[in-house]
Every structure is written in structure tokens, then in C-alpha cells.
Short mmCIF file of C-alpha atoms in Angstrom, two decimals:
data_model
loop_
_atom_site.label_atom_id
_atom_site.label_comp_id
_atom_site.label_asym_id
_atom_site.label_seq_id
_atom_site.Cartn_x
_atom_site.Cartn_y
_atom_site.Cartn_z
CA UNK A 1 44.56 150.00 38.43
CA UNK A 2 42.45 146.75 38.02
CA UNK A 3 44.77 145.82 35.40
CA UNK A 4 47.67 146.24 37.06
CA UNK A 5 46.65 144.15 40.03
CA UNK A 6 45.42 141.27 37.38
CA UNK A 7 48.98 141.80 35.90
CA UNK A 8 50.81 141.37 39.23
CA UNK A 9 48.51 138.36 40.26
CA UNK A 10 49.10 136.84 36.97
CA UNK A 11 52.98 137.16 37.81
CA UNK A 12 52.76 135.46 41.28
CA UNK A 13 53.87 132.02 42.03
CA UNK A 14 50.20 131.06 43.13
CA UNK A 15 49.08 131.83 39.34
CA UNK A 16 51.94 130.07 37.54
CA UNK A 17 52.27 127.22 39.70
CA UNK A 18 51.48 123.74 38.27
CA UNK A 19 51.12 120.38 39.74
CA UNK A 20 54.83 119.52 38.86
CA UNK A 21 56.19 122.62 41.32
CA UNK A 22 53.94 121.12 44.11
CA UNK A 23 55.44 117.72 43.60
CA UNK A 24 58.72 118.92 43.82
CA UNK A 25 58.05 120.96 46.81
CA UNK A 26 56.75 118.25 48.79
CA UNK A 27 59.84 116.24 47.86
CA UNK A 28 61.84 119.19 49.33
CA UNK A 29 60.10 119.21 52.42
CA UNK A 30 60.46 115.57 52.55
CA UNK A 31 64.28 115.83 52.52
CA UNK A 32 64.11 118.56 55.16
CA UNK A 33 62.34 116.30 57.39
CA UNK A 34 64.73 113.29 56.72
CA UNK A 35 67.44 115.97 57.72
CA UNK A 36 66.02 117.72 60.59
CA UNK A 37 63.60 115.39 61.64
CA UNK A 38 65.38 111.99 61.27
CA UNK A 39 69.04 113.40 61.39
CA UNK A 40 69.63 111.89 58.10
CA UNK A 41 72.95 113.21 56.46
CA UNK A 42 71.47 116.72 57.71
CA UNK A 43 74.74 118.67 56.51
CA UNK A 44 73.64 117.84 53.06
CA UNK A 45 70.40 117.13 52.52
CA UNK A 46 69.21 120.36 54.44
CA UNK A 47 70.49 122.54 52.09
CA UNK A 48 69.57 120.56 49.08
CA UNK A 49 65.93 120.30 50.21
CA UNK A 50 65.60 123.79 50.95
CA UNK A 51 67.11 124.28 47.46
CA UNK A 52 64.54 121.92 46.29
CA UNK A 53 61.85 124.19 47.65
CA UNK A 54 63.50 127.72 46.38
CA UNK A 55 64.45 126.24 42.90
CA UNK A 56 60.49 125.28 42.42
CA UNK A 57 58.87 128.51 43.24
CA UNK A 58 57.13 129.31 40.09
CA UNK A 59 58.41 132.71 38.46
CA UNK A 60 58.15 134.47 35.21
CA UNK A 61 61.02 133.00 32.90
CA UNK A 62 62.86 135.43 31.21
CA UNK A 63 63.49 137.99 33.99
CA UNK A 64 66.86 136.39 35.53
CA UNK A 65 65.55 134.86 38.51
CA UNK A 66 66.06 131.28 37.96
CA UNK A 67 69.09 128.91 38.27
CA UNK A 68 69.24 128.23 34.55
CA UNK A 69 68.93 131.71 33.56
CA UNK A 70 72.30 133.59 32.60
CA UNK A 71 72.97 136.55 34.86
CA UNK A 72 70.78 135.50 37.86
CA UNK A 73 72.15 135.27 41.25
CA UNK A 74 71.52 131.64 41.67
CA UNK A 75 73.05 131.19 38.09
CA UNK A 76 76.27 132.90 39.29
CA UNK A 77 76.32 130.70 42.47
CA UNK A 78 75.66 127.16 40.52
CA UNK A 79 78.61 128.40 38.51
CA UNK A 80 80.66 126.75 41.42
CA UNK A 81 78.70 123.46 40.76
CA UNK A 82 79.08 123.42 36.80
CA UNK A 83 82.76 124.22 37.05
CA UNK A 84 83.68 121.90 39.65
CA UNK A 85 84.81 124.59 42.24
CA UNK A 86 82.63 123.15 45.15
CA UNK A 87 83.31 119.57 44.94
CA UNK A 88 87.16 120.75 44.97
CA UNK A 89 86.41 122.74 48.05
CA UNK A 90 84.78 120.10 49.71
CA UNK A 91 87.72 117.82 49.03
CA UNK A 92 89.97 120.40 50.47
CA UNK A 93 87.96 120.39 53.67
CA UNK A 94 87.81 116.38 53.53
CA UNK A 95 91.52 116.21 53.44
CA UNK A 96 92.01 118.44 56.22
CA UNK A 97 89.23 116.22 58.42
CA UNK A 98 90.67 112.87 57.40
CA UNK A 99 93.00 110.95 59.49
CA UNK A 100 94.91 108.42 57.33
CA UNK A 101 96.83 106.74 59.94
CA UNK A 102 94.63 103.83 60.35
CA UNK A 103 94.85 103.24 56.34
CA UNK A 104 98.48 103.54 56.62
CA UNK A 105 98.81 101.09 59.53
CA UNK A 106 97.00 98.34 57.28
CA UNK A 107 97.51 99.13 53.70
CA UNK A 108 95.62 96.06 52.39
CA UNK A 109 92.41 97.72 53.27
CA UNK A 110 93.05 99.92 50.47
CA UNK A 111 92.01 97.19 48.12
CA UNK A 112 88.31 97.29 49.67
CA UNK A 113 88.16 100.83 48.73
CA UNK A 114 89.33 99.85 45.04
CA UNK A 115 87.13 96.71 44.97
CA UNK A 116 83.92 98.80 45.89
CA UNK A 117 84.44 100.81 42.70
CA UNK A 118 83.20 97.71 40.87
CA UNK A 119 79.88 98.98 41.50
CA UNK A 120 80.27 102.15 39.29
CA UNK A 121 81.50 99.93 36.66
CA UNK A 122 78.65 97.38 36.72
CA UNK A 123 75.98 100.33 36.60
CA UNK A 124 77.85 101.66 33.78
CA UNK A 125 77.10 98.64 31.99
CA UNK A 126 73.38 98.72 33.17
CA UNK A 127 72.88 102.28 32.06
CA UNK A 128 74.35 101.62 28.54
CA UNK A 129 72.15 98.56 28.43
CA UNK A 130 69.13 101.01 29.39
CA UNK A 131 69.92 103.11 26.51
CA UNK A 132 71.69 106.10 28.27
CA UNK A 133 74.15 107.80 26.08
CA UNK A 134 77.79 106.84 27.41
CA UNK A 135 78.43 110.19 29.24
CA UNK A 136 75.31 110.36 30.76
CA UNK A 137 75.84 106.35 31.67
CA UNK A 138 79.18 107.57 33.24
CA UNK A 139 77.59 110.12 35.29
CA UNK A 140 74.96 107.80 36.82
CA UNK A 141 77.55 105.08 37.42
CA UNK A 142 79.52 107.22 39.84
CA UNK A 143 76.60 107.22 42.14
CA UNK A 144 77.87 103.88 42.89
CA UNK A 145 81.12 105.29 44.35
CA UNK A 146 78.85 106.98 47.23
CA UNK A 147 80.58 110.47 46.87
CA UNK A 148 78.36 113.39 46.10
CA UNK A 149 80.65 115.76 45.40
CA UNK A 150 82.55 113.43 42.90
CA UNK A 151 79.59 112.61 41.36
CA UNK A 152 78.40 115.98 41.07
CA UNK A 153 82.04 117.05 39.62
CA UNK A 154 81.90 114.04 36.92
CA UNK A 155 78.33 114.90 35.89
CA UNK A 156 79.15 118.71 35.61
CA UNK A 157 81.90 117.57 33.11
CA UNK A 158 80.18 114.96 31.38
CA UNK A 159 76.06 115.51 31.43
CA UNK A 160 75.49 118.59 33.17
CA UNK A 161 71.73 118.39 32.40
CA UNK A 162 71.66 115.40 34.76
CA UNK A 163 73.27 116.98 37.89
CA UNK A 164 69.82 117.46 39.59
CA UNK A 165 68.68 113.85 39.55
CA UNK A 166 72.32 112.14 39.93
CA UNK A 167 72.95 114.46 43.14
CA UNK A 168 69.73 114.17 44.69
CA UNK A 169 70.06 110.35 44.53
CA UNK A 170 73.78 110.18 45.45
CA UNK A 171 73.08 111.95 48.88
CA UNK A 172 69.78 110.19 49.29
CA UNK A 173 71.45 106.90 48.94
CA UNK A 174 74.14 108.04 51.36
CA UNK A 175 71.43 109.03 54.14
CA UNK A 176 69.91 105.47 53.33
CA UNK A 177 72.97 103.66 54.03
CA UNK A 178 71.34 102.29 57.24
CA UNK A 179 68.70 100.48 55.28
CA UNK A 180 70.60 99.64 52.14
CA UNK A 181 73.56 98.13 53.26
CA UNK A 182 72.90 95.94 56.33
CA UNK A 183 70.63 93.53 54.30
CA UNK A 184 73.56 92.97 51.61
CA UNK A 185 76.01 92.50 54.29
CA UNK A 186 74.12 89.87 55.67
CA UNK A 187 73.38 88.25 52.57
CA UNK A 188 76.95 88.18 51.57
CA UNK A 189 78.59 87.30 54.66
CA UNK A 190 78.28 84.13 57.21
CA UNK A 191 78.26 84.70 60.82
CA UNK A 192 81.66 83.09 61.04
CA UNK A 193 82.95 85.57 58.79
CA UNK A 194 80.84 88.59 60.53
CA UNK A 195 83.03 87.70 63.98
CA UNK A 196 86.39 87.85 62.68
CA UNK A 197 88.61 90.27 64.77
CA UNK A 198 91.04 92.47 62.65
CA UNK A 199 94.81 92.22 64.05
CA UNK A 200 96.20 95.22 65.52
CA UNK A 201 97.51 98.01 63.29
CA UNK A 202 101.11 99.17 63.61
CA UNK A 203 101.89 102.47 65.16
CA UNK A 204 102.31 104.82 62.04
CA UNK A 205 105.42 107.37 62.33
CA UNK A 206 104.91 110.85 61.72
CA UNK A 207 107.38 110.59 58.69
CA UNK A 208 104.89 107.93 57.02
CA UNK A 209 101.97 110.36 57.58
CA UNK A 210 103.86 113.58 56.16
CA UNK A 211 104.89 111.19 52.99
CA UNK A 212 101.51 109.69 52.14
CA UNK A 213 99.84 112.97 50.57
CA UNK A 214 102.75 113.58 48.36
CA UNK A 215 103.16 109.92 47.27
CA UNK A 216 99.43 109.61 47.07
CA UNK A 217 98.84 112.67 45.07
CA UNK A 218 101.66 112.00 42.67
CA UNK A 219 100.54 108.37 42.17
CA UNK A 220 96.88 108.93 42.03
CA UNK A 221 97.04 111.89 39.84
CA UNK A 222 99.47 110.34 37.38
CA UNK A 223 97.36 107.67 37.02
CA UNK A 224 94.11 109.59 36.63
CA UNK A 225 95.02 113.59 35.68
CA UNK A 226 91.73 114.30 35.17
CA UNK A 227 91.11 113.74 38.85
CA UNK A 228 93.80 116.51 40.01
CA UNK A 229 90.77 119.15 40.93
CA UNK A 230 89.79 116.57 43.45
CA UNK A 231 92.66 114.59 44.91
CA UNK A 232 95.01 117.69 44.69
CA UNK A 233 92.83 119.62 47.21
CA UNK A 234 92.19 116.25 49.08
CA UNK A 235 95.82 115.74 49.77
CA UNK A 236 96.69 119.24 50.27
CA UNK A 237 94.15 119.31 53.25
CA UNK A 238 95.36 116.52 54.44
CA UNK A 239 99.08 117.70 54.67
CA UNK A 240 98.05 121.11 56.11
CA UNK A 241 96.73 118.99 58.96
CA UNK A 242 99.41 116.61 59.33
CA UNK A 243 102.36 119.13 59.01
CA UNK A 244 101.61 120.53 62.40
CA UNK A 245 102.87 123.67 61.10
CA UNK A 246 99.57 125.11 59.40
CA UNK A 247 96.95 124.61 62.00
CA UNK A 248 95.36 127.70 60.94
CA UNK A 249 94.84 126.59 57.40
CA UNK A 250 93.86 123.10 58.36
CA UNK A 251 91.16 124.46 60.62
CA UNK A 252 89.86 127.10 58.04
CA UNK A 253 89.88 124.35 55.36
CA UNK A 254 87.94 122.03 57.67
CA UNK A 255 85.58 124.29 59.13
CA UNK A 256 84.95 127.70 57.15
CA UNK A 257 85.79 126.81 53.55
CA UNK A 258 84.09 123.15 53.76
CA UNK A 259 80.94 124.33 55.45
CA UNK A 260 80.71 127.23 52.92
CA UNK A 261 80.99 125.00 49.78
CA UNK A 262 78.78 122.51 51.23
CA UNK A 263 75.98 125.17 51.78
CA UNK A 264 76.32 126.68 48.18
CA UNK A 265 76.67 123.02 46.80
CA UNK A 266 73.73 121.54 48.36
CA UNK A 267 71.74 124.59 47.84
CA UNK A 268 72.31 125.27 44.07
CA UNK A 269 71.96 121.54 43.40
CA UNK A 270 68.48 121.52 45.20
CA UNK A 271 67.79 124.90 43.19
CA UNK A 272 68.82 122.91 40.13
CA UNK A 273 65.95 120.27 40.26
CA UNK A 274 63.28 122.66 38.67
CA UNK A 275 60.11 120.50 38.09
CA UNK A 276 60.38 120.89 34.16
CA UNK A 277 63.83 119.44 34.07
CA UNK A 278 63.57 117.28 37.03
CA UNK A 279 60.27 115.35 36.85
CA UNK A 280 60.75 113.03 33.87
CA UNK A 281 61.35 109.34 33.13
CA UNK A 282 65.23 109.59 33.03
CA UNK A 283 65.25 111.01 36.96
CA UNK A 284 63.22 107.42 38.02
CA UNK A 285 65.45 105.42 35.90
CA UNK A 286 68.73 107.31 37.46
CA UNK A 287 67.30 106.79 41.05
CA UNK A 288 66.74 102.86 40.19
CA UNK A 289 70.23 102.87 38.54
CA UNK A 290 71.66 104.56 41.47
CA UNK A 291 70.18 102.03 43.98
CA UNK A 292 71.50 99.23 42.02
CA UNK A 293 75.26 100.93 41.77
CA UNK A 294 75.09 101.43 45.59
CA UNK A 295 74.11 97.88 46.06
CA UNK A 296 76.67 96.43 43.81
CA UNK A 297 79.48 98.66 45.16
CA UNK A 298 78.55 97.63 48.74
CA UNK A 299 78.67 93.75 47.49
CA UNK A 300 81.58 94.02 45.33
CA UNK A 301 83.61 95.41 48.51
CA UNK A 302 82.48 92.38 50.58
CA UNK A 303 83.15 89.91 47.74
CA UNK A 304 86.66 91.05 47.46
CA UNK A 305 87.23 90.91 50.94
CA UNK A 306 86.17 87.06 50.90
CA UNK A 307 88.38 86.78 48.13
CA UNK A 308 91.38 88.08 49.79
CA UNK A 309 90.72 85.95 52.80
CA UNK A 310 91.18 82.73 50.66
CA UNK A 311 94.80 83.71 49.93
CA UNK A 312 95.80 85.62 53.42
CA UNK A 313 96.86 84.35 56.66
CA UNK A 314 95.95 87.21 58.33
CA UNK A 315 92.42 87.48 57.75
CA UNK A 316 89.91 90.20 57.07
CA UNK A 317 86.58 90.94 58.63
CA UNK A 318 84.52 91.02 55.14
CA UNK A 319 81.91 93.50 56.46
CA UNK A 320 84.91 96.00 56.11
CA UNK A 321 84.10 95.43 52.26
CA UNK A 322 80.88 97.57 52.67
CA UNK A 323 82.78 100.32 53.85
CA UNK A 324 84.92 100.58 50.67
CA UNK A 325 82.29 102.96 49.47
CA UNK A 326 83.25 106.54 50.31
CA UNK A 327 80.27 107.30 52.24
CA UNK A 328 82.38 108.84 55.15
CA UNK A 329 81.64 107.81 58.10
CA UNK A 330 78.11 106.35 57.48
CA UNK A 331 79.03 103.34 55.90
CA UNK A 332 82.04 102.32 58.49
CA UNK A 333 79.85 103.42 61.13
CA UNK A 334 77.20 100.49 59.96
CA UNK A 335 79.90 97.88 59.59
CA UNK A 336 80.97 99.04 63.18
CA UNK A 337 77.52 98.10 64.44
CA UNK A 338 77.08 95.01 62.72
CA UNK A 339 80.40 93.80 63.85
CA UNK A 340 79.18 94.77 67.45
CA UNK A 341 76.06 93.12 66.85
CA UNK A 342 77.53 89.65 66.38
CA UNK A 343 80.38 89.97 68.90
CA UNK A 344 80.19 92.82 71.40
CA UNK A 345 83.94 93.03 71.69
CA UNK A 346 84.75 93.26 68.14
CA UNK A 347 85.72 97.06 67.23
CA UNK A 348 85.52 97.55 63.36
CA UNK A 349 84.97 101.48 63.30
CA UNK A 350 88.84 102.29 62.79
CA UNK A 351 89.14 99.68 60.14
CA UNK A 352 85.93 100.75 58.31
CA UNK A 353 87.47 104.29 58.33
CA UNK A 354 90.55 103.06 56.42
CA UNK A 355 88.33 101.66 54.02
CA UNK A 356 86.19 104.58 53.65
CA UNK A 357 89.33 106.67 53.16
CA UNK A 358 90.41 104.54 50.30
CA UNK A 359 87.16 104.51 49.03
CA UNK A 360 87.39 108.38 48.94
CA UNK A 361 90.68 108.18 46.69
CA UNK A 362 89.19 105.24 44.71
CA UNK A 363 86.09 106.93 43.55
CA UNK A 364 87.99 110.12 42.83
CA UNK A 365 90.28 108.30 40.56
CA UNK A 366 87.43 106.57 38.89
CA UNK A 367 85.68 109.92 38.10
CA UNK A 368 89.27 110.82 36.62
CA UNK A 369 89.16 107.43 34.53
CA UNK A 370 85.86 108.12 33.22
CA UNK A 371 86.23 111.51 32.27
CA UNK A 372 89.23 110.70 30.54
CA UNK A 373 87.59 107.86 28.50
CA UNK A 374 85.41 110.67 26.76
CA UNK A 375 88.16 113.32 26.55
CA UNK A 376 90.59 111.26 24.45
CA UNK A 377 91.74 112.63 21.09
CA UNK B 1 65.62 105.14 24.47
CA UNK B 2 65.72 102.00 23.26
CA UNK B 3 67.02 98.88 25.67
CA UNK B 4 69.44 96.10 24.64
CA UNK B 5 72.88 94.56 25.22
CA UNK B 6 73.93 95.60 21.92
CA UNK B 7 74.23 99.11 23.49
CA UNK B 8 76.96 98.26 25.77
CA UNK B 9 79.02 96.91 22.80
CA UNK B 10 78.16 99.67 20.31
CA UNK B 11 79.31 102.37 23.04
CA UNK B 12 82.46 100.64 24.15
CA UNK B 13 80.98 99.67 27.43
CA UNK B 14 82.92 96.48 27.83
CA UNK B 15 86.19 98.13 27.14
CA UNK B 16 85.59 100.91 29.61
CA UNK B 17 84.49 98.35 32.18
CA UNK B 18 87.55 96.16 32.06
CA UNK B 19 90.12 98.97 31.64
CA UNK B 20 88.52 101.40 34.11
CA UNK B 21 88.07 98.68 36.91
CA UNK B 22 91.59 97.09 36.25
CA UNK B 23 93.31 100.69 36.20
CA UNK B 24 91.51 101.63 39.76
CA UNK B 25 92.62 98.07 41.10
CA UNK B 26 96.26 98.52 40.16
CA UNK B 27 96.48 102.01 40.87
CA UNK B 28 95.22 101.64 44.56
CA UNK B 29 97.30 97.94 44.70
CA UNK B 30 100.71 100.19 43.78
CA UNK B 31 99.58 102.77 46.24
CA UNK B 32 99.08 100.08 49.09
CA UNK B 33 102.51 98.43 48.09
CA UNK B 34 104.33 101.86 48.35
CA UNK B 35 102.80 102.62 51.97
CA UNK B 36 104.00 98.85 52.90
CA UNK B 37 107.30 99.85 51.63
CA UNK B 38 107.41 103.12 53.64
CA UNK B 39 108.81 101.93 56.74
CA UNK B 40 111.65 100.62 54.77
CA UNK B 41 112.28 103.78 52.71
CA UNK B 42 112.32 105.89 55.72
CA UNK B 43 114.87 103.47 57.59
CA UNK B 44 116.86 103.89 54.33
CA UNK B 45 116.73 107.54 54.26
CA UNK B 46 117.46 107.81 58.34
CA UNK B 47 120.72 105.50 57.68
CA UNK B 48 121.91 107.75 54.81
CA UNK B 49 121.24 110.83 57.27
CA UNK B 50 122.88 109.71 60.41
CA UNK B 51 122.49 113.16 61.93
CA UNK B 52 118.77 113.03 61.45
CA UNK B 53 118.50 109.43 62.81
CA UNK B 54 117.80 110.33 66.33
CA UNK B 55 116.09 113.66 65.85
CA UNK B 56 112.18 113.17 65.82
CA UNK B 57 110.20 115.10 63.67
CA UNK B 58 108.40 118.39 64.92
CA UNK B 59 109.68 121.81 66.15
CA UNK B 60 109.22 121.01 69.73
CA UNK B 61 111.05 117.31 69.40
CA UNK B 62 114.03 119.26 67.48
CA UNK B 63 113.70 121.84 70.38
CA UNK B 64 113.92 118.99 72.95
CA UNK B 65 116.73 117.28 71.14
CA UNK B 66 118.75 120.71 71.08
CA UNK B 67 118.09 121.11 74.87
CA UNK B 68 119.44 117.63 75.58
CA UNK B 69 122.67 118.29 73.56
CA UNK B 70 123.27 121.98 74.10
CA UNK B 71 122.81 123.94 77.05
CA UNK B 72 119.76 126.20 77.04
CA UNK B 73 120.20 129.13 75.07
CA UNK B 74 118.06 132.18 76.35
CA UNK B 75 116.52 133.85 73.17
CA UNK B 76 116.39 137.20 75.31
CA UNK B 77 119.72 138.19 76.43
CA UNK B 78 118.45 140.03 79.51
CA UNK B 79 116.33 137.22 80.75
CA UNK B 80 117.38 133.59 81.15
CA UNK B 81 115.17 130.50 80.42
CA UNK B 82 114.86 129.55 83.85
CA UNK B 83 113.49 132.85 84.98
CA UNK B 84 110.71 132.80 82.10
CA UNK B 85 109.75 129.26 83.34
CA UNK B 86 109.54 130.26 86.74
CA UNK B 87 107.41 133.48 85.79
CA UNK B 88 104.88 131.51 83.03
CA UNK B 89 104.98 128.10 85.08
CA UNK B 90 102.28 128.85 87.70
CA UNK B 91 100.05 130.06 84.99
CA UNK B 92 100.71 127.27 82.36
CA UNK B 93 100.61 124.37 84.88
CA UNK B 94 96.89 125.42 85.76
CA UNK B 95 96.06 124.79 82.00
CA UNK B 96 94.66 121.47 81.20
CA UNK B 97 96.95 119.72 79.06
CA UNK B 98 97.52 119.28 75.93
CA UNK B 99 96.61 123.18 75.17
CA UNK B 100 97.00 125.58 72.05
CA UNK B 101 100.05 128.03 72.66
CA UNK B 102 97.14 130.84 71.91
CA UNK B 103 95.96 129.96 75.35
CA UNK B 104 99.61 130.62 76.86
CA UNK B 105 99.62 133.85 74.83
CA UNK B 106 96.33 134.64 76.52
CA UNK B 107 97.47 134.25 80.11
CA UNK B 108 100.66 136.12 79.37
CA UNK B 109 98.51 139.14 78.12
CA UNK B 110 95.86 138.67 80.87
CA UNK B 111 98.76 138.78 83.54
CA UNK B 112 100.94 141.44 81.96
CA UNK B 113 103.60 139.20 81.75
CA UNK B 114 106.72 140.82 79.52
CA UNK B 115 107.60 139.85 76.10
CA UNK B 116 104.77 137.05 75.53
CA UNK B 117 105.98 136.02 71.87
CA UNK B 118 109.84 135.52 73.02
CA UNK B 119 109.02 134.34 76.17
CA UNK B 120 107.08 131.36 74.84
CA UNK B 121 109.77 130.85 71.94
CA UNK B 122 112.27 130.58 74.73
CA UNK B 123 110.15 128.19 76.50
CA UNK B 124 109.69 126.05 73.50
CA UNK B 125 113.30 126.22 72.38
CA UNK B 126 114.32 124.96 75.93
CA UNK B 127 111.86 122.28 75.79
CA UNK B 128 109.83 123.60 78.75
CA UNK B 129 106.85 123.32 76.37
CA UNK B 130 106.73 120.76 73.73
CA UNK B 131 104.59 119.51 70.96
CA UNK B 132 102.03 116.50 71.90
CA UNK B 133 100.05 116.60 69.09
CA UNK B 134 99.55 118.51 65.76
CA UNK B 135 99.24 122.19 67.32
CA UNK B 136 98.73 121.07 70.91
CA UNK B 137 101.50 121.54 73.36
CA UNK B 138 102.19 120.32 77.24
CA UNK B 139 104.08 121.82 79.87
CA UNK B 140 107.26 120.09 81.04
CA UNK B 141 107.55 120.96 84.85
#
């Protein structure tokens, strides 16, 4: 009987734990605190944080328990990450929640969403410089898009062993927008530029709102067919919403489906951060490169807006360039807050959301482009 | 893992940077251009389709347009639209506008009003109920 007790005790998490498990559990608790205590991206950080804790509970390998063990429940749930199912479902919901009217009313703002993708390509160079393999470099660079599902989608295709650190980095930086973006915005703009008022947007007729998802999916997916699994659901969701004849479907997409996908995506990505695969030098390098990517993306958008202003009569507030990353709605909110700080009558939220929307499309297109670079036959 | 600028060239990094960045810029520029052209495209489409020129999109608007050009046609032969409107009006009038049709249906069930589905359809087709935004309706007393 004593042998049985000792055998049981030897198989408990207490006996199997090592310092790395404890470090990861502390990281999970910090994420939970940021989500529940500080309200930083709670919808994402909470399931991820809890997943980090669950994924780092020590267990006896080979019993089909862990996320990387074939046949385990967690492994089946993780299937949605590895195949890109969850990111697609999140994009469906995102489309059903997104109002593109502000973008349609001022299409030139779309260029800021495109320009901010520069952060991805600059980081690609940085990651290659540091010695990462090309596919790993591309997966790390996509953090600059500030789009969690897109980062996970591309990483699952190109460098699945890096999903944990890349997802954590992407979502952490999205949560840290209020800390990362304002200094860059202040650094790259003058006070005079920050108080530029945007001109009124025109009223967008319903037909245009209906045409846009169709035109958008055709053009974007013809350009980067690899992005079909992201942009197809995104524009479908938007068409469900705007058509006015499928309210039930639009509501389901923007509530039940996106919520379920977010829970499983966050939880299983958190579980994938098992200490033995997460705590290494690569993760630290990924976090540093992720911060650089995010900062460069913010800067690229702002600089592009300033360049556009050199040629345009109808000036753009360069702060909006920071909203070209697809962190919806955090970056738009940050731009709005800074605009109000320098001029209490300057409301930039609507324009910021337009840039955010184009950033979502832009980062998905870039993910498709990067993926296609490595699937050329 | 060796660092060095040579890694970038060796892994086609410069080419990926240039081609990738230019592609996304061009793709979104073309999309922005198409969006800018949409009002013109729609104007041409409406010019080619004179019958649809004045018709606003949406079921309710179509119903309203029909109601303006043709006499109200009762969907239930034994009931006329005016009677349905008189029956439903006091209840719907209490709803905060805009509202979902589900609420009208619920009111009809709660108050034992006859033929709720056909009556609501009749109210829509005669323009007494019209769509204000996606999925939301208002009562035209």
C-alpha cells in the first residue's frame, strides 16, 4: 500500500514540478491580473492567462494529457489553432461587428492601414538579421500587424512551434497599446499636426455598403489567395450584417461564434506555452522583436500620413497613422484620446476606426503574401 | 543562431521586403480607388436601370415605394390593412422606436391578436411598418 501511495505522490504535479513550470504559472497569473484587475484586453488575456496556468501544470508525459500529446482533449481543441479554424471564425465575427462606413466615406484612410504594414516587413528584416529561419522570421514579423488571429494563423502555417510566444507577444502588445503608442505618436508629430481637424465624411449609400464586401473579397483574395481563410469570413460576416436580411446569422456570428472561437483560441494558445517549449532564448528574442514590430508599424503609419499631407489639400491628422495597425479598437481609441488632449473639439475616433478596419484587411493580405512566399513551387 | 546582415540577403529578405510591402500598398490603393469610384459606378448602374432609380434599397423601402404607387393590397382577403393597423397601432405605438419585429410578434401573441405573421407582413407591405436601420423598424402612424 505504501508503494501505491508513493507511486501516486510521484505522479502528482507537486512531485513533477520544476522551476520553469512555476515561472510560467506566475506569468499566467500576471496575465489574469492584467485582464481581470487592469481590464487590459480581458477577452483575450483572460483565456490565454488561464490556459498558461493549465498548460503548465506538470503531468506525466505519455498519458495523452498535454496539448502536444496526440489524442488528448487539449490536443483536439488545439486542432482549431493549428489548422487556422479559430482565426477564421474570429474573422467571421469581426466582419459582422465591423462598420466599414467611415472607411467608405474616406477611402484615402485605407492607405494608412496599408502603410502601417511596413512594421511587419521591417521586422522581417530584423528577424532574419538575428538569424531566425525565413519562415520563423515571417511569423515573428506578423506581430507588427497587431492582429492576434492573423499572427496565430500565419504562425500555424509557417512555424507552428512558435505559436505560444508569438500569440502571447501579439496579444500582450495589443493590451499595452496605451503604453507603447503614445510616446511614438508624440515623437513623430508636431503639436500643429496633432490638432488638424479632419474634413467631414460623405454619407455612404446602402448600395456602396453592400458592394464593398464583394469588391473587397474579390480584390484582396485575388491579390493574396492565401488570405482567403481570413478575408473570406471577414467579408462574409460584414455582408451578413449589412444585407439586413440575415440578422439572425449576423448576430450569431458576432456573438456566439466569435465568443466560442475566442475562448478556445485563447485557452489552447495559453496551454501551448508549456514551460519546456516556451522558456528559451527564442521567446525572449520574439518578445523584443514583437515590440519593435509594433513600434515600427505605428511609426510607418504616422510617417506615411505626413508624406500624404505633402501632396494633399485636404490634410490628414498624422496621429491617425498609428491606428493603421489592426488593433481594434484600442489604437483608434488612443488616437482619439491624444487628439482630444491637444484640442478638446477634435474627434478622431471615427477616422481611427476607419484606419483600424483597413489595418485588419492589410494585415490579412500581408499574411497571405508572406505565406505565398514560402509556398511558391 | 548567427547574426549578420548577410542572413537577409541569403534568405531573400530584401526581395520579400520590397515585393511584399509594395504589393500590400498597391492592393489597398486599388481597393481605395475602387471605393472612390463606387458612387460613379452606382450612378451609372442606376442610369441604366431607370425602374430602380427611385427605389430605395431594403424591403421596407420597396414596400413603401409600392404603397406610394399602388393602392394598399391586403394580404389577408378577409381583413383590410386599415383594420389591422387600427388593431395593432395602439400596441406598437407603445414600443420605443426603432424596434425589432420580434417585439411586435410578441405583443400579438400576448394580446391574442389574430394572424400575427400575416398581419405583420401586411403592415410591412403597406408601409405602416418601415425599416429604419438593419433589423430595426418604426411605426408610421
